[in-house]
């Protein structure tokens, strides 16, 4: 799995890319929450659910169907308390949730992600998986294996996110200048 901080970086990049105002903290927080939530399935290890089971780690909570339904539920809950545009909030939360699956499919460890669960429980990786898997054990996550994983995330996720945001910012300035 990718590290929690990298899942948060992806959610923040998505929110910034969608021009969610920095003052709209609740949307940023919920985007990060949705990006992190699929790993709730690690409780399966303590419940003796086999890793390869569709309820196991990287199972149903890493599927497209889960991302659609979960982001709909969070959006439905949120818009009751705000005047937010439903479709825009749902898109933010869906992209944040599914980004977790995308990142995990890029890692070099585990069994892959059950992208189409519960309809098909086959596990998938992307053809290339440059991101080193972050160890689940806290003692290993802060050791050399965890640091190597974090470095690969910086190279393959954080830097591309920064390049995307810088490019978007430059393009936005050009558009604003051309409209003046």
Coordinates of C-alpha atoms in Angstrom, one line a residue:
X1 CA 0.0 0.0 0.0
X2 CA 1.0 3.6 -0.4
X3 CA 1.6 5.6 2.7
X4 CA -1.2 7.6 4.3
X5 CA 0.7 10.8 3.7
X6 CA 0.9 10.1 -0.1
X7 CA -2.9 9.3 -0.2
X8 CA -3.4 12.7 1.4
X9 CA -1.1 14.3 -1.1
X10 CA -3.2 12.9 -3.9
X11 CA -6.5 14.1 -2.4
X12 CA -5.0 17.6 -1.9
X13 CA -3.8 17.6 -5.5
X14 CA -7.3 16.6 -6.7
X15 CA -8.9 19.3 -4.5
X16 CA -6.5 22.0 -5.7
X17 CA -6.9 20.8 -9.3
X18 CA -10.6 21.2 -9.0
X19 CA -10.1 24.7 -7.6
X20 CA -11.7 23.9 -4.2
X21 CA -11.0 27.1 -2.2
X22 CA -8.4 26.7 0.6
X23 CA -11.0 28.3 3.0
X24 CA -13.4 25.4 2.3
X25 CA -11.6 23.2 4.8
X26 CA -14.4 20.7 5.2
X27 CA -14.1 19.7 1.6
X28 CA -10.3 19.2 1.8
X29 CA -10.7 17.2 5.0
X30 CA -13.3 15.0 3.5
X31 CA -11.2 14.5 0.4
X32 CA -8.3 13.3 2.5
X33 CA -10.7 11.1 4.6
X34 CA -12.1 9.5 1.4
X35 CA -8.5 8.9 0.1
X36 CA -7.5 7.2 3.3
X37 CA -10.7 5.3 4.1
X38 CA -10.3 2.3 1.7
X39 CA -7.5 1.0 4.1
X40 CA -10.2 0.4 6.8
X41 CA -10.0 -3.1 5.4
X42 CA -6.8 -3.7 7.4
X43 CA -9.1 -4.6 10.3
X44 CA -9.5 -7.9 8.3
X45 CA -6.1 -9.0 9.5
X46 CA -7.3 -8.8 13.1
X47 CA -10.6 -10.4 12.2
X48 CA -8.7 -13.3 10.5
X49 CA -10.2 -12.5 7.1
X50 CA -7.7 -13.9 4.5
X51 CA -5.9 -11.2 2.5
X52 CA -7.1 -12.7 -0.8
X53 CA -10.8 -12.7 0.3
X54 CA -12.9 -10.0 -1.3
X55 CA -13.4 -8.5 2.2
X56 CA -9.6 -8.7 2.8
X57 CA -7.0 -6.0 2.4
X58 CA -7.2 -4.3 -1.0
X59 CA -10.6 -6.1 -1.6
X60 CA -14.0 -4.5 -1.9
X61 CA -13.0 -1.2 -0.4
X62 CA -10.5 -0.7 -3.2
X63 CA -13.1 -1.3 -6.0
X64 CA -14.8 1.1 -8.4
X65 CA -18.2 0.2 -7.0
X66 CA -17.1 1.0 -3.5
X67 CA -15.6 4.4 -4.6
X68 CA -18.9 5.3 -6.3
X69 CA -21.2 4.3 -3.4
X70 CA -18.9 5.5 -0.6
X71 CA -18.4 9.0 -2.2
X72 CA -22.1 9.2 -2.9
X73 CA -22.9 8.5 0.8
X74 CA -20.4 11.0 2.1
X75 CA -21.6 13.6 -0.4
X76 CA -25.3 12.9 0.5
X77 CA -24.4 13.4 4.2
X78 CA -22.4 16.6 3.5
X79 CA -24.9 18.4 1.3
X80 CA -27.6 18.2 3.9
X81 CA -25.5 20.7 6.0
X82 CA -24.2 22.9 3.2
X83 CA -25.3 24.6 0.0
X84 CA -22.6 22.8 -1.9
X85 CA -23.0 21.8 -5.5
X86 CA -23.8 18.0 -5.3
X87 CA -22.1 16.8 -8.5
X88 CA -18.9 18.8 -7.8
X89 CA -18.6 17.5 -4.3
X90 CA -19.3 13.9 -5.4
X91 CA -16.7 14.2 -8.1
X92 CA -14.1 15.5 -5.6
X93 CA -14.8 12.7 -3.2
X94 CA -15.0 10.0 -5.8
X95 CA -11.7 11.0 -7.4
X96 CA -10.2 11.1 -3.9
X97 CA -11.5 7.7 -3.0
X98 CA -10.5 6.0 -6.3
X99 CA -7.1 7.6 -6.2
X100 CA -6.3 5.2 -3.3
X101 CA -7.0 2.3 -5.6
X102 CA -4.8 3.8 -8.4
X103 CA -1.9 4.4 -6.0
X104 CA -2.1 0.9 -4.5
X105 CA -2.2 -0.6 -8.1
X106 CA 1.1 1.1 -8.7
X107 CA 2.9 -0.5 -5.8
X108 CA 5.3 -3.4 -6.0
X109 CA 3.8 -5.6 -3.2
X110 CA 0.7 -7.3 -2.1
X111 CA -1.9 -9.1 -4.2
X112 CA -3.1 -6.2 -6.2
X113 CA -6.5 -4.5 -5.9
X114 CA -10.0 -6.0 -6.5
X115 CA -10.9 -3.3 -8.9
X116 CA -14.2 -4.8 -10.0
X117 CA -15.3 -6.4 -6.6
X118 CA -17.8 -7.7 -5.8
X119 CA -18.6 -8.6 -9.4
X120 CA -15.2 -10.0 -10.0
X121 CA -12.6 -10.5 -7.2
X122 CA -9.6 -10.8 -9.4
X123 CA -6.7 -8.6 -8.1
X124 CA -5.0 -6.2 -10.5
X125 CA -1.8 -4.2 -10.7
X126 CA -0.9 -1.7 -13.3
X127 CA 1.6 -3.0 -15.9
X128 CA 4.4 -1.0 -14.2
X129 CA 4.5 -0.6 -10.4
X130 CA 7.3 1.8 -9.5
X131 CA 6.0 2.7 -6.0
X132 CA 7.5 0.6 -3.3
X133 CA 4.9 -0.9 -0.9
X134 CA 4.8 0.7 2.6
X135 CA 5.2 -1.9 5.3
X136 CA 2.0 -2.4 7.4
X137 CA 4.0 -3.0 10.6
X138 CA 4.7 0.4 12.2
X139 CA 8.2 -0.5 13.3
X140 CA 9.1 -1.4 9.6
X141 CA 7.2 1.6 8.2
X142 CA 9.6 4.0 10.0
X143 CA 12.7 1.9 9.2
X144 CA 14.7 1.6 6.0
X145 CA 11.9 -0.2 4.1
X146 CA 9.5 2.6 5.0
X147 CA 11.9 5.3 4.0
X148 CA 12.6 3.6 0.7
X149 CA 8.9 3.4 0.1
X150 CA 8.5 7.1 0.9
X151 CA 11.3 8.1 -1.4
X152 CA 9.7 6.2 -4.3
X153 CA 6.4 7.9 -3.5
X154 CA 8.1 11.3 -3.6
X155 CA 9.6 10.5 -7.0
X156 CA 6.5 8.8 -8.6
X157 CA 3.6 10.7 -6.9
X158 CA 4.6 13.9 -5.1
X159 CA 6.8 15.4 -7.8
X160 CA 4.2 14.6 -10.6
X161 CA 1.5 16.2 -8.3
X162 CA 3.6 19.3 -7.9
X163 CA 4.3 19.5 -11.7
X164 CA 0.6 19.1 -12.4
X165 CA -0.3 21.9 -10.0
X166 CA 2.5 24.2 -11.3
X167 CA 1.4 23.6 -14.9
X168 CA -2.2 24.3 -13.9
X169 CA -1.2 27.5 -12.2
X170 CA 0.8 28.7 -15.2
X171 CA -2.0 27.8 -17.6
X172 CA -4.4 29.7 -15.4
X173 CA -2.2 32.8 -15.4
X174 CA -2.0 32.6 -19.2
X175 CA -5.8 32.3 -19.5
X176 CA -6.3 35.2 -17.1
X177 CA -3.8 37.4 -19.0
X178 CA -5.4 36.6 -22.4
X179 CA -8.8 37.6 -21.0
X180 CA -7.6 40.9 -19.6

